[in-house]
Short mmCIF file of C-alpha atoms and ligand atoms in Angstrom, two decimals:
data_model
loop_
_atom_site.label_atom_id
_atom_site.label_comp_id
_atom_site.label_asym_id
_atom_site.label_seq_id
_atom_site.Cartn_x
_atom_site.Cartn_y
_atom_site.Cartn_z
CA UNK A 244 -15.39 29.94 -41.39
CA UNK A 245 -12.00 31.48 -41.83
CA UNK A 246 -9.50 29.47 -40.44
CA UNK A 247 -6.12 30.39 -38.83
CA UNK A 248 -2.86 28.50 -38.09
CA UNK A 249 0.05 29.67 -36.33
CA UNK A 250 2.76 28.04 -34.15
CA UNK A 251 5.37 27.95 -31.39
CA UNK A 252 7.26 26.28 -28.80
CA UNK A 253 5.29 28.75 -25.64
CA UNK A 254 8.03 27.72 -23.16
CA UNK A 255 7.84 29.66 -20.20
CA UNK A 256 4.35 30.74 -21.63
CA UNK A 257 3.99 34.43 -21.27
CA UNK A 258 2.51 37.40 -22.22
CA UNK A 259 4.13 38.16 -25.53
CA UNK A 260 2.67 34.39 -26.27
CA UNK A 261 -1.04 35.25 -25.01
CA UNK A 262 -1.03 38.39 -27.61
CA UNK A 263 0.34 36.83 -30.33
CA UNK A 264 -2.06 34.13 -29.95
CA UNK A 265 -5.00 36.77 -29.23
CA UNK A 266 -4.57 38.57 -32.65
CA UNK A 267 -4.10 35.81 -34.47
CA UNK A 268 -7.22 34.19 -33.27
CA UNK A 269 -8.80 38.14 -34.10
CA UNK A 270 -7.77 37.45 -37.84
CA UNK A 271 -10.68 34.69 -38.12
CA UNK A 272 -13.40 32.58 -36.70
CA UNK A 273 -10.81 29.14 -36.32
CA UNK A 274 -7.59 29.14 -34.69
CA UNK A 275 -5.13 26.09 -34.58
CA UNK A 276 -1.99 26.36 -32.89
CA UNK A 277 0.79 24.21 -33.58
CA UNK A 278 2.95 23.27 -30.89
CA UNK A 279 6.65 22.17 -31.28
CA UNK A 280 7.99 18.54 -29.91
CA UNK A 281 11.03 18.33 -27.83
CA UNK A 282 12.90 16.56 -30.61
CA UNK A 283 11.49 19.46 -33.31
CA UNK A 284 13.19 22.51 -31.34
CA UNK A 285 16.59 20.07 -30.79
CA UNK A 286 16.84 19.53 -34.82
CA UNK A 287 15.99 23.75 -34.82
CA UNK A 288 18.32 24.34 -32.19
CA UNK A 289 16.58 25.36 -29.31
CA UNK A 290 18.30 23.62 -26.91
CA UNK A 291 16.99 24.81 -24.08
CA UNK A 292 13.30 24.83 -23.25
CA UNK A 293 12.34 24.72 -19.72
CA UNK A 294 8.87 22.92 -20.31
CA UNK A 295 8.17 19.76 -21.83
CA UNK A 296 5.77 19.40 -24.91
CA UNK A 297 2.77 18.65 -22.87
CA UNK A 298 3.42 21.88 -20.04
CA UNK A 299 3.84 23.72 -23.11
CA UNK A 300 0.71 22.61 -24.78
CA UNK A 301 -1.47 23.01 -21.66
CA UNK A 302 0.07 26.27 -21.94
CA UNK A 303 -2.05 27.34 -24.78
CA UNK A 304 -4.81 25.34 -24.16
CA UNK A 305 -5.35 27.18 -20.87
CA UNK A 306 -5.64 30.54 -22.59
CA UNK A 307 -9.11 29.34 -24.21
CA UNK A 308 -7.65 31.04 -27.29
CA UNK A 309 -7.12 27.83 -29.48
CA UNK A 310 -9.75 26.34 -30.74
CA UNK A 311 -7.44 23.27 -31.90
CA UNK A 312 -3.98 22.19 -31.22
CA UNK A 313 -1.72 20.42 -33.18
CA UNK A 314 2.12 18.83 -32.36
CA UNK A 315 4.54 20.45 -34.77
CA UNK A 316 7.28 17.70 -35.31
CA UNK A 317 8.97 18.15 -38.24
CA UNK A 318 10.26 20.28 -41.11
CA UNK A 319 7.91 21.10 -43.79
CA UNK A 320 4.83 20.13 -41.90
CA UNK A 321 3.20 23.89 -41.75
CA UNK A 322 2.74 22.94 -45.33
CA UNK A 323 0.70 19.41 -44.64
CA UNK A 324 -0.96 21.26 -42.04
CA UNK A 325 -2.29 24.46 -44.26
CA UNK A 326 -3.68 22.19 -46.73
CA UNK A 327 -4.95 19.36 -44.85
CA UNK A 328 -6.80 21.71 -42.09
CA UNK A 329 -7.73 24.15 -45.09
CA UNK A 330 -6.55 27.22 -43.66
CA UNK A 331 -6.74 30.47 -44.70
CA UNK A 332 -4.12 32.52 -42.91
CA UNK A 333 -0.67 31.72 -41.41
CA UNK A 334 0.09 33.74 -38.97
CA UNK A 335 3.58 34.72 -37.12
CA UNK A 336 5.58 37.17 -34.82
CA UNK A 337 7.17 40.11 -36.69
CA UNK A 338 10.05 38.47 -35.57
CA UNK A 339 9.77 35.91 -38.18
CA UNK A 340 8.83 39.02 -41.01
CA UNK A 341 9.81 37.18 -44.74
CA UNK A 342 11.10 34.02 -43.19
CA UNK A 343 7.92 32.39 -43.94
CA UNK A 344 6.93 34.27 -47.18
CA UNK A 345 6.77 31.02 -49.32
CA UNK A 346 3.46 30.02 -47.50
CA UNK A 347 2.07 32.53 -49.16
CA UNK A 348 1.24 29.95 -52.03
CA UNK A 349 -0.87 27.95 -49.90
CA UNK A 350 -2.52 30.66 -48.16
CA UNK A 351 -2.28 34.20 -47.10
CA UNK A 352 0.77 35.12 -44.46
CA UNK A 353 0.75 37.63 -42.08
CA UNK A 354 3.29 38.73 -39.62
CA UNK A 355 2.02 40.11 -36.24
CA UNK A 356 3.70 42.15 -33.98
CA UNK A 357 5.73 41.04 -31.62
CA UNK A 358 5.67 41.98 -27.75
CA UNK A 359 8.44 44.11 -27.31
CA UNK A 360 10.48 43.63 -23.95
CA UNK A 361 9.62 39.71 -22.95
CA UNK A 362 10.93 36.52 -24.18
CA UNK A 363 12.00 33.30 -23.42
CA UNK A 364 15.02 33.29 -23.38
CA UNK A 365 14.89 36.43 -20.78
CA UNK A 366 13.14 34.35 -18.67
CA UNK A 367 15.50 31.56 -18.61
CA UNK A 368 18.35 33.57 -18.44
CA UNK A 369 16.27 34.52 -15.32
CA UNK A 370 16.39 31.36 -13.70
CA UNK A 371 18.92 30.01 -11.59
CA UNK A 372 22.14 29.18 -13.18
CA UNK A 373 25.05 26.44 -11.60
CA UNK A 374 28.61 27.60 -11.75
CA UNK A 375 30.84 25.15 -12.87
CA UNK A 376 34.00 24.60 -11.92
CA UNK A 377 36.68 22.53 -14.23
CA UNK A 378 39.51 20.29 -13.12
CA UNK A 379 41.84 19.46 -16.01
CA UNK A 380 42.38 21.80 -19.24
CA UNK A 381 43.11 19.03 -21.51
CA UNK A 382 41.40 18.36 -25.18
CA UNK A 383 38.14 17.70 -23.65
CA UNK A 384 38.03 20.64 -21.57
CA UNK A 385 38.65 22.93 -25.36
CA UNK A 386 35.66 21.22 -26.41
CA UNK A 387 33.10 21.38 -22.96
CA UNK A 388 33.34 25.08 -22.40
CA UNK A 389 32.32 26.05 -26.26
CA UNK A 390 29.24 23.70 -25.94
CA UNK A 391 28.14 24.76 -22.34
CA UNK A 392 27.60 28.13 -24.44
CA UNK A 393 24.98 26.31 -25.99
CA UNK A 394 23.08 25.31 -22.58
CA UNK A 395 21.13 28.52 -20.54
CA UNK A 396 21.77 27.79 -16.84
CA UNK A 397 25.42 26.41 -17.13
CA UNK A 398 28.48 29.15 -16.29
CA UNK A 399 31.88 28.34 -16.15
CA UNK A 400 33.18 30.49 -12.96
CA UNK A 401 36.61 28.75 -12.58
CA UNK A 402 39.12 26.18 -14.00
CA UNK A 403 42.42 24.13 -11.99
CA UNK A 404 45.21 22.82 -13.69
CA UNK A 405 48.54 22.04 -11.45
CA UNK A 406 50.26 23.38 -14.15
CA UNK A 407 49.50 26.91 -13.69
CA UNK A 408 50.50 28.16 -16.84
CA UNK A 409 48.06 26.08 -19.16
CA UNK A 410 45.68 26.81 -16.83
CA UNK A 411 46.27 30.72 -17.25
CA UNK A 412 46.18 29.61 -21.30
CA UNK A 413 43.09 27.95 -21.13
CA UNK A 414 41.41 30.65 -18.57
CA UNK A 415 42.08 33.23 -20.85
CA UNK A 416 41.00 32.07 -24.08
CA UNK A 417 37.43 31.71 -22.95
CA UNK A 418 37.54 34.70 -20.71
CA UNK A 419 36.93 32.64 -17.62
CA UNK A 420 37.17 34.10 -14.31
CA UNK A 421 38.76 32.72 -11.75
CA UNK A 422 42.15 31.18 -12.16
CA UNK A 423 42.08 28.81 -9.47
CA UNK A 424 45.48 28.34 -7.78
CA UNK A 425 44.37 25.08 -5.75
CA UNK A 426 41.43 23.06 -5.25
CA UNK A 427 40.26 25.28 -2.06
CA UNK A 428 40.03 28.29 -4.45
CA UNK A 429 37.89 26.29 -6.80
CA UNK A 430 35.32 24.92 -4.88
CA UNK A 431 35.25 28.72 -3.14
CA UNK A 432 33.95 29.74 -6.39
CA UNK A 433 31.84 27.39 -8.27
CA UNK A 434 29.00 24.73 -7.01
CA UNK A 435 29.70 22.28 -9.49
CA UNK A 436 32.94 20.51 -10.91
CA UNK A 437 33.48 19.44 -14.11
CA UNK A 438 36.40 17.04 -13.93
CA UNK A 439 38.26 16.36 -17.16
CA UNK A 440 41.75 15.46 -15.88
CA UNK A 441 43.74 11.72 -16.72
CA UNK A 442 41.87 8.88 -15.54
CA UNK A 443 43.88 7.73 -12.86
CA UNK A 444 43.33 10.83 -11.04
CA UNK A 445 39.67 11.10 -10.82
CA UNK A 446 39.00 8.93 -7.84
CA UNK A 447 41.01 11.41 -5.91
CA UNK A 448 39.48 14.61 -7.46
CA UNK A 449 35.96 13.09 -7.33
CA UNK A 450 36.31 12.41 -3.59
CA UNK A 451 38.03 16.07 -2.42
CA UNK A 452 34.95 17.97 -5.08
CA UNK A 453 32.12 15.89 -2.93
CA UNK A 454 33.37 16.52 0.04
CA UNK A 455 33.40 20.21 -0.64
CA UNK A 456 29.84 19.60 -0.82
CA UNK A 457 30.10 20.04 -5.28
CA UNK A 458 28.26 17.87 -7.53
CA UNK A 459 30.08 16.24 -9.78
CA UNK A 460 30.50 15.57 -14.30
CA UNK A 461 33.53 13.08 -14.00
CA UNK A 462 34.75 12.12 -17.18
CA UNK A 463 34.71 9.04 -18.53
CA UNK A 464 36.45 6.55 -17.65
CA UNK A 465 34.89 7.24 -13.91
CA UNK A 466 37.04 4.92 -11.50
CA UNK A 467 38.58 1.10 -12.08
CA UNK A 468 37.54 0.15 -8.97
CA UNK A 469 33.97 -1.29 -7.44
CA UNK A 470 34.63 -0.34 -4.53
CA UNK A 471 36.07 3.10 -5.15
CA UNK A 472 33.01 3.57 -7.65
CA UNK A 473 30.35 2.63 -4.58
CA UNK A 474 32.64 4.53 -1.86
CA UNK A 475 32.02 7.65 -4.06
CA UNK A 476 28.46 7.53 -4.40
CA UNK A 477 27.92 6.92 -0.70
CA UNK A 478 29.39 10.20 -0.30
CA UNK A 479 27.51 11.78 -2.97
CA UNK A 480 24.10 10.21 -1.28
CA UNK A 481 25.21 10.84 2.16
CA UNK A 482 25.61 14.76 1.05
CA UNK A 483 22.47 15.14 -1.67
CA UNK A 484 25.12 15.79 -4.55
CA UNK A 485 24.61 14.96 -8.00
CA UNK A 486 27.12 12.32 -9.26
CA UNK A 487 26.85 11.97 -12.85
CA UNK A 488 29.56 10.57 -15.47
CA UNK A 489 30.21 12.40 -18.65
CA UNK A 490 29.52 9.54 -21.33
CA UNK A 491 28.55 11.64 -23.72
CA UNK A 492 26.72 8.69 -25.90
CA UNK A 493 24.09 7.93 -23.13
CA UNK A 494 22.76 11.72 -23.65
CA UNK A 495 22.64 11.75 -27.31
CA UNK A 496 19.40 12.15 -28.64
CA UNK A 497 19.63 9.24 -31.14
CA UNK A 498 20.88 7.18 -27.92
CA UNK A 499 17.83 7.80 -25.75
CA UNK A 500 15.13 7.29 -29.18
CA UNK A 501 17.16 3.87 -29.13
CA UNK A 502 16.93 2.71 -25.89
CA UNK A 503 13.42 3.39 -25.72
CA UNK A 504 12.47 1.62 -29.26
CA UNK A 505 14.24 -1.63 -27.84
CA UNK A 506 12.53 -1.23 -24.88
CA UNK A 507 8.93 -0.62 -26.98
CA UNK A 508 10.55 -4.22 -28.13
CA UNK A 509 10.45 -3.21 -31.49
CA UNK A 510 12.51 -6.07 -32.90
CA UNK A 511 11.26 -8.64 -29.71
CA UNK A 512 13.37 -9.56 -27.55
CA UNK A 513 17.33 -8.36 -27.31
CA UNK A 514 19.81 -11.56 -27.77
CA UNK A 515 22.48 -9.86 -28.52
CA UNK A 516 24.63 -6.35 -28.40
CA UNK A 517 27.96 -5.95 -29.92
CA UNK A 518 29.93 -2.64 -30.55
CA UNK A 519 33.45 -1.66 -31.66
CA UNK A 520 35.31 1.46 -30.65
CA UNK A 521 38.86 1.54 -32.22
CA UNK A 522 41.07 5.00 -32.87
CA UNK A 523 44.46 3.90 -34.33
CA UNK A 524 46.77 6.19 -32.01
CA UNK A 525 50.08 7.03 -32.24
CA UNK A 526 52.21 4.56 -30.23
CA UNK A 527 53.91 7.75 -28.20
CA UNK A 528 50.81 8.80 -26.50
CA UNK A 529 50.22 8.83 -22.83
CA UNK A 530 47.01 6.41 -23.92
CA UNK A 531 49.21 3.55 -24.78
CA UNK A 532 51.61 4.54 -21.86
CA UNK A 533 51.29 1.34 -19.10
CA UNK A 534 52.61 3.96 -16.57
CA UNK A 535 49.58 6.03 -17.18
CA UNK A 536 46.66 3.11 -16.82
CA UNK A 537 46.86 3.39 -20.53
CA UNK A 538 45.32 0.97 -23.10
CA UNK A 539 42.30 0.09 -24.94
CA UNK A 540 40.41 -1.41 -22.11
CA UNK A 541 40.72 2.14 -20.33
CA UNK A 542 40.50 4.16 -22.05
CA UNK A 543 37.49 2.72 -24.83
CA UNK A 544 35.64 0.01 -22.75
CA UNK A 545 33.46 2.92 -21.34
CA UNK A 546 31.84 2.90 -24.55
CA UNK A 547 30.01 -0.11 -25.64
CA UNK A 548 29.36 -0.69 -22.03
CA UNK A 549 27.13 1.78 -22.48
CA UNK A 550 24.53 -0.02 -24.78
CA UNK A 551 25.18 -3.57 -23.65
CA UNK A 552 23.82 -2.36 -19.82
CA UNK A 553 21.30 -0.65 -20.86
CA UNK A 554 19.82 -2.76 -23.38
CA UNK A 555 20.77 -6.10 -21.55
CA UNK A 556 20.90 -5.22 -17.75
CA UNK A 557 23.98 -5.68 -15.83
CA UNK A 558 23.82 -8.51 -13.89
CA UNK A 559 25.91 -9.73 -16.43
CA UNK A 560 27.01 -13.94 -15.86
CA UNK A 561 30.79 -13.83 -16.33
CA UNK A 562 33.45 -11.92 -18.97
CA UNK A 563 36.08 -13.02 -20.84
CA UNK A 564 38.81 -10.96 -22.67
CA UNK A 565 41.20 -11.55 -25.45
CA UNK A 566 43.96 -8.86 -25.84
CA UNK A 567 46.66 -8.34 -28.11
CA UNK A 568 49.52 -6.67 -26.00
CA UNK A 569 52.31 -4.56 -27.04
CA UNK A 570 54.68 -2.35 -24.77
CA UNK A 571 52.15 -4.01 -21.43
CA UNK A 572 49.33 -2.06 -22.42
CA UNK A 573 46.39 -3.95 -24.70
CA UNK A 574 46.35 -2.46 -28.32
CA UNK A 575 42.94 -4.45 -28.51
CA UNK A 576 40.82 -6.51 -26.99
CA UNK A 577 37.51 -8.60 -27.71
CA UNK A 578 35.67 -9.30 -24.44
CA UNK A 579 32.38 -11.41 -24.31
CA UNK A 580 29.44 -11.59 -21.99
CA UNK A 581 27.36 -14.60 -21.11
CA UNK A 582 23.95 -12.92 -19.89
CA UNK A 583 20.81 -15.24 -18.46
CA UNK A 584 19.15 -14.60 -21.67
CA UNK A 585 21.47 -13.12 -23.83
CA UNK A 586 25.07 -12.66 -25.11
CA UNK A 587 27.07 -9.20 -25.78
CA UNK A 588 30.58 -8.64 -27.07
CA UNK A 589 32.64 -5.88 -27.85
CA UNK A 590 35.97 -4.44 -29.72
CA UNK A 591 38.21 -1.80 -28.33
CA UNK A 592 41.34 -0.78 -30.02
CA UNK A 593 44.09 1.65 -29.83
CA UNK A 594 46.65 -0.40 -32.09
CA UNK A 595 44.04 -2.11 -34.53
CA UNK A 596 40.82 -0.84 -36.35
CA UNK A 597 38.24 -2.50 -36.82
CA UNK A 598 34.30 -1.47 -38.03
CA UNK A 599 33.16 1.42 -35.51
CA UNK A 600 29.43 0.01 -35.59
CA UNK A 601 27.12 -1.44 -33.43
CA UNK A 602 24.15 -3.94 -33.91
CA UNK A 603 21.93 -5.33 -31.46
CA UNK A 604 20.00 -8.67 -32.60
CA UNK A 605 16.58 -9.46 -31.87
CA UNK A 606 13.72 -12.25 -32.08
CA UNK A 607 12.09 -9.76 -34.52
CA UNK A 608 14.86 -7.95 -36.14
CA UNK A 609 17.82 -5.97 -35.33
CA UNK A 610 19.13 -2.29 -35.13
CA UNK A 611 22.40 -1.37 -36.92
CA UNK A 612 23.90 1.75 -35.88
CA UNK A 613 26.78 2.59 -38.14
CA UNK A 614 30.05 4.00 -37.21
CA UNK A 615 30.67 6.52 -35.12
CA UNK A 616 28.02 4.96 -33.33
CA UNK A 617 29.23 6.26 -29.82
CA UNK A 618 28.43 9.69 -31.26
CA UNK A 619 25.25 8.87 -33.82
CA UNK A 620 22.63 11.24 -35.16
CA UNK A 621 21.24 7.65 -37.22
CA UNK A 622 20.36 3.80 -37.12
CA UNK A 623 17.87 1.38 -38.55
CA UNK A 624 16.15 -1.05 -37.53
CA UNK A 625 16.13 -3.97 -40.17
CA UNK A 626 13.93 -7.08 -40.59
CA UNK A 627 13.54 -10.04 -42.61
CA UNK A 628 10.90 -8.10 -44.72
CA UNK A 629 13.23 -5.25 -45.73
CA UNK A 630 10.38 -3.09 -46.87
CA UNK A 631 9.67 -2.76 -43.17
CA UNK A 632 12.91 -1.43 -42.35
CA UNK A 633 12.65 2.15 -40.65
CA UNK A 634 15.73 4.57 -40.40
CA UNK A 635 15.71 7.12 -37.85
CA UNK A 636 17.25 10.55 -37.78
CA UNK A 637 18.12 12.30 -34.53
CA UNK A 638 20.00 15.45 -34.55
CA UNK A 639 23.62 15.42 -32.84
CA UNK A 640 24.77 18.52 -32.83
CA UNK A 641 28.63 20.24 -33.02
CA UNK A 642 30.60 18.41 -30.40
CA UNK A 643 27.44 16.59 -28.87
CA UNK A 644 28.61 17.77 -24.97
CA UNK A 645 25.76 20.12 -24.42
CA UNK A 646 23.49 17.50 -23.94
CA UNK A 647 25.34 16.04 -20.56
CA UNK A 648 25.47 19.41 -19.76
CA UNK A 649 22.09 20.03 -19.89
CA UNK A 650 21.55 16.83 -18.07
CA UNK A 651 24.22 17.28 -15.50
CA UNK A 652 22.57 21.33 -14.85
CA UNK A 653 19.01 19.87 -15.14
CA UNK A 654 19.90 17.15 -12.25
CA UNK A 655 21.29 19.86 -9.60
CA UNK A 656 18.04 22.27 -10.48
CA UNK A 657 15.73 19.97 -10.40
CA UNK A 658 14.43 17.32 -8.13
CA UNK A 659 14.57 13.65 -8.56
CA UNK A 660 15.55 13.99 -11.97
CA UNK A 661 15.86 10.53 -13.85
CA UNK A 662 19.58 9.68 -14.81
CA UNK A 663 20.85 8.59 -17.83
CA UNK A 664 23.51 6.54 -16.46
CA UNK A 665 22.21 4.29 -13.32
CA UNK A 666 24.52 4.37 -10.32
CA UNK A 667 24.91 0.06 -11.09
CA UNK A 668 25.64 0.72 -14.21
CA UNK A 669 28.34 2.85 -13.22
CA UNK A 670 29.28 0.36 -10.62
CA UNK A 671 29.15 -2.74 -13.09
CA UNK A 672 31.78 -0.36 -15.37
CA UNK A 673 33.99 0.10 -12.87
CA UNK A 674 34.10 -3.58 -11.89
CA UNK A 675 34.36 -4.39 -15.24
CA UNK A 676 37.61 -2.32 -15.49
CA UNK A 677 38.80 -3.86 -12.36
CA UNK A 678 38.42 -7.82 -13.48
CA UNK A 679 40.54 -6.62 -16.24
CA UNK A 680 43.58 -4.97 -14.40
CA UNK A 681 43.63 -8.03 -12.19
CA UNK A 682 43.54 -10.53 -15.05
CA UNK A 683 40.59 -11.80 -14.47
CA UNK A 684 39.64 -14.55 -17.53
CA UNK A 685 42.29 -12.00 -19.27
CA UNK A 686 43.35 -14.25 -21.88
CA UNK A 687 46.73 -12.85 -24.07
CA UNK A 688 47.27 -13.11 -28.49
N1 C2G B 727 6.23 36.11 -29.71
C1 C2G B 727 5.78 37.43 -29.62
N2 C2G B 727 6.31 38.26 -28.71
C2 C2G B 727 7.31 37.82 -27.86
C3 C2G B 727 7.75 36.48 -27.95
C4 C2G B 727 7.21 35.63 -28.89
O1 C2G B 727 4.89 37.84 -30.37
N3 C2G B 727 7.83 38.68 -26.96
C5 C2G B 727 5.61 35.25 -30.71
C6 C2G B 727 6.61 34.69 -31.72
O2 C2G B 727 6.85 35.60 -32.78
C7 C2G B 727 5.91 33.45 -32.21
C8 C2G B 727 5.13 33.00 -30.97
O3 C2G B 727 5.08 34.11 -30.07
O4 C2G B 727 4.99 33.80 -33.24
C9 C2G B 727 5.82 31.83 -30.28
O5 C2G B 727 7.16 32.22 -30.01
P1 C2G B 727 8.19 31.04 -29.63
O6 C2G B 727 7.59 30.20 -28.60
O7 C2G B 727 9.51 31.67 -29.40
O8 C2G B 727 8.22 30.15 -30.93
P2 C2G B 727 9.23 30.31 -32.17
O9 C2G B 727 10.56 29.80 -31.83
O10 C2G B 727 9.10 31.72 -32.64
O11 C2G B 727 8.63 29.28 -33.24
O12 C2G B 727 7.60 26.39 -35.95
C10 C2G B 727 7.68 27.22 -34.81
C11 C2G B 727 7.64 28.67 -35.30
O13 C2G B 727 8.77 28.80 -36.15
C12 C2G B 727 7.70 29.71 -34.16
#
């Protein structure tokens, strides 16, 4: 029986698929197809498949075509699979010709060719696209519009800046179309806002985007207020708008393989999370400015908030802070949580470094994510036994933005679509900011 192996991702399974697969499977008696995991076509760069592993596998199984099929998740494993299945020929689009010429010393390669005129990428480019509208052309804006590049069905159709001139600056350099003049002119042209301006003006610029009927990517930090935070998303309800906040860790591949290996319990139960985000910054910046809601709290404290909701709840007990103030603005500050069942702490810092990790302790084990954790690709989980420690690899890629992106695009195209960041955990952040600002178990250095 001559045996055949070739492989694919088949998103948006079409016909250029079904005859690739039909002339391989011509080339023998045995054909396995190998199909590529979510997490495989990430690390490759394909950012931006439509269908999940299993659509795509059913895919190819409904074709009749494969008479076995295999997950492809990782680099190097066409090799494990030619010699464990014992196959005879590899076979690939022309589009791949010599790429895959060194399998040739574990069987024989041949290239096929490839549909002309179809692809997947055609047909996502096909689908419906949201045009995104940015509010603020500061540092993070530089960074979001080269990454939504990256993500099919995002389009930047406009930017607003009050200043008028950076906004022409920034509008030009990545050739975007509509130089908004106000906020009216905006919304008239996009169905989405991005909103990347100062803190202490999103509130304002959250509420005017909703009720122009946009969904909204508000930057972190989202509001310092409970009750702003829960007057927002009653609007965003009320109107069927996505509401998401752009906390780039809770996206992050490595992030989401994280959460769901605690929750899998793999080192028992959680006792306790503790992160540190601290960027020494230059005392002149508008982040250590008290007239700008500057300070460590503000603008870092988004951060390890993150992990110690989501991996402890947030129906947290009570808070306490420590800060070490200079100029009325907190150049650091230690705050601890007393959960029912747990404890969390964490270290943010604009005048004082400190260790940029975070660990999370267990009844089992714990996980130790090593600094920059807030933007990982890496942890490992550790136990008494070290030669049971695992380390885990997830790509981050570039900037790391695209992924909100694609989350943010994939909520407004698609129907109850599961966020990353739950609306109480948004709120719990935002109340957390506002215990601090009025001194709430604030204790001063
Ligand atoms: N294909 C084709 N004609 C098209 C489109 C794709 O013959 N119009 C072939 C490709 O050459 C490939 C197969 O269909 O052999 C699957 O294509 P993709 O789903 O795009 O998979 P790809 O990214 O090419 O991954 O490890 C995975 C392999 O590297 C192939």
């Amino acid at each position: 029986m001559k045996k055949v192996i070739t492989y694919g991702t088949y998103d948006l399974f079409h016909q250029g698929h079904y005859n690739l697969l039909k002339r391989a499977k011509d080339l023998g008696d045995y054909l396995i197809v190998g199909v590529t995991t979510d997490n495989f076509d990430l690390e490759r760069g394909k950012m931006n498949t439509c269908n999940n592993v299993m659509e795509r596998i059913e895919a190819v199984k409904a074709t009749g075509l494969a008479d076995q099929i295999v997950i492809e998740e990782y680099c190097g494993q066409k090799i494990d699979d030619i010699q464990k299945y014992g196959v005879d020929i590899f076979a690939i689009g022309s589009d791949w010709e010599g790429y895959f010429d060194y399998l040739n010393e574990f069987c024989q390669v041949v290239y096929l060719p490839r549909t002309q005129g179809i692809s997947s990428t055609q047909l996502r480019q096909e689908r419906p696209t949201v045009n995104i509208g940015i509010i603020g052309t500061g540092s993070i804006a530089f960074r979001f519009v080269p990454e939504s590049k990256n993500v099919n069905s995002a389009v930047i159709s406009a930017a607003y800046n009050p200043d008028m001139g950076e906004n022409m600056v920034f509008c030009e350099k990545y050739q975007i179309p509509v130089v908004a003049n106000d906020l009216d002119e905006l919304y008239a042209n996009c169905n989405a806002v991005y909103i990347a301006s100062p803190h202490y003006t999103h509130y304002d610029y959250v509420k005017s985007a909703l009720l122009a009927g946009k969904h909204v990517l508000c930057e972190t930090p989202f509001v310092f207020s409970m009750a702003q935070a829960e007057e927002l998303y009653q609007i965003a309800e009320e109107k069927k708008l996505v509401l998401m906040v752009a906390l780039k860790t809770a996206y992050t591949p490595a992030f989401g393989h994280l959460f769901s290996l605690l929750k899998s319990r793999i080192i028992g139960d959680v006792v306790e999370v503790n992160a540190s985000v601290t960027t020494l910054t230059d005392e002149s910046s508008e982040k250590l400015d008290c007239k700008h809601f500057g300070g460590s709290m503000s603008e870092n404290a988004c951060f390890p908030l993150l992990p110690i909701f989501k991996f402890l709840g947030a129906d947290y007990r009570n808070i306490n802070f420590y800060s070490k103030m200079k100029n009325g603005v907190d150049i650091f500050t230690k705050a601890v949580f007393r959960f029912d069942h747990a404890v969390a702490s964490f270290q943010v810092g604009l005048g004082v470094k400190t260790e940029g990790c975070m660990t999370v302790a267990g009844t089992k084990g714990y996980v130790y994510v090593p600094a920059p954790w807030w933007k990982t690709d890496y942890f490992e989980v550790r136990y008494e036994d070290q030669n049971l420690n695992k380390k885990y690899f997830y790509p981050f890629v570039e900037e790391g933005l695209r992924y909100e992106i694609k989350d943010f695009v994939a909520a407004i195209l698609s129907e109850g679509y599961h966020h990353q960041i739950s609306k109480i955990e948004n709120l719990k952040m935002a109340e957390v900011q506002e215990c601090y600002i009025n001194g709430i178990n604030v204790y001063r250095l």
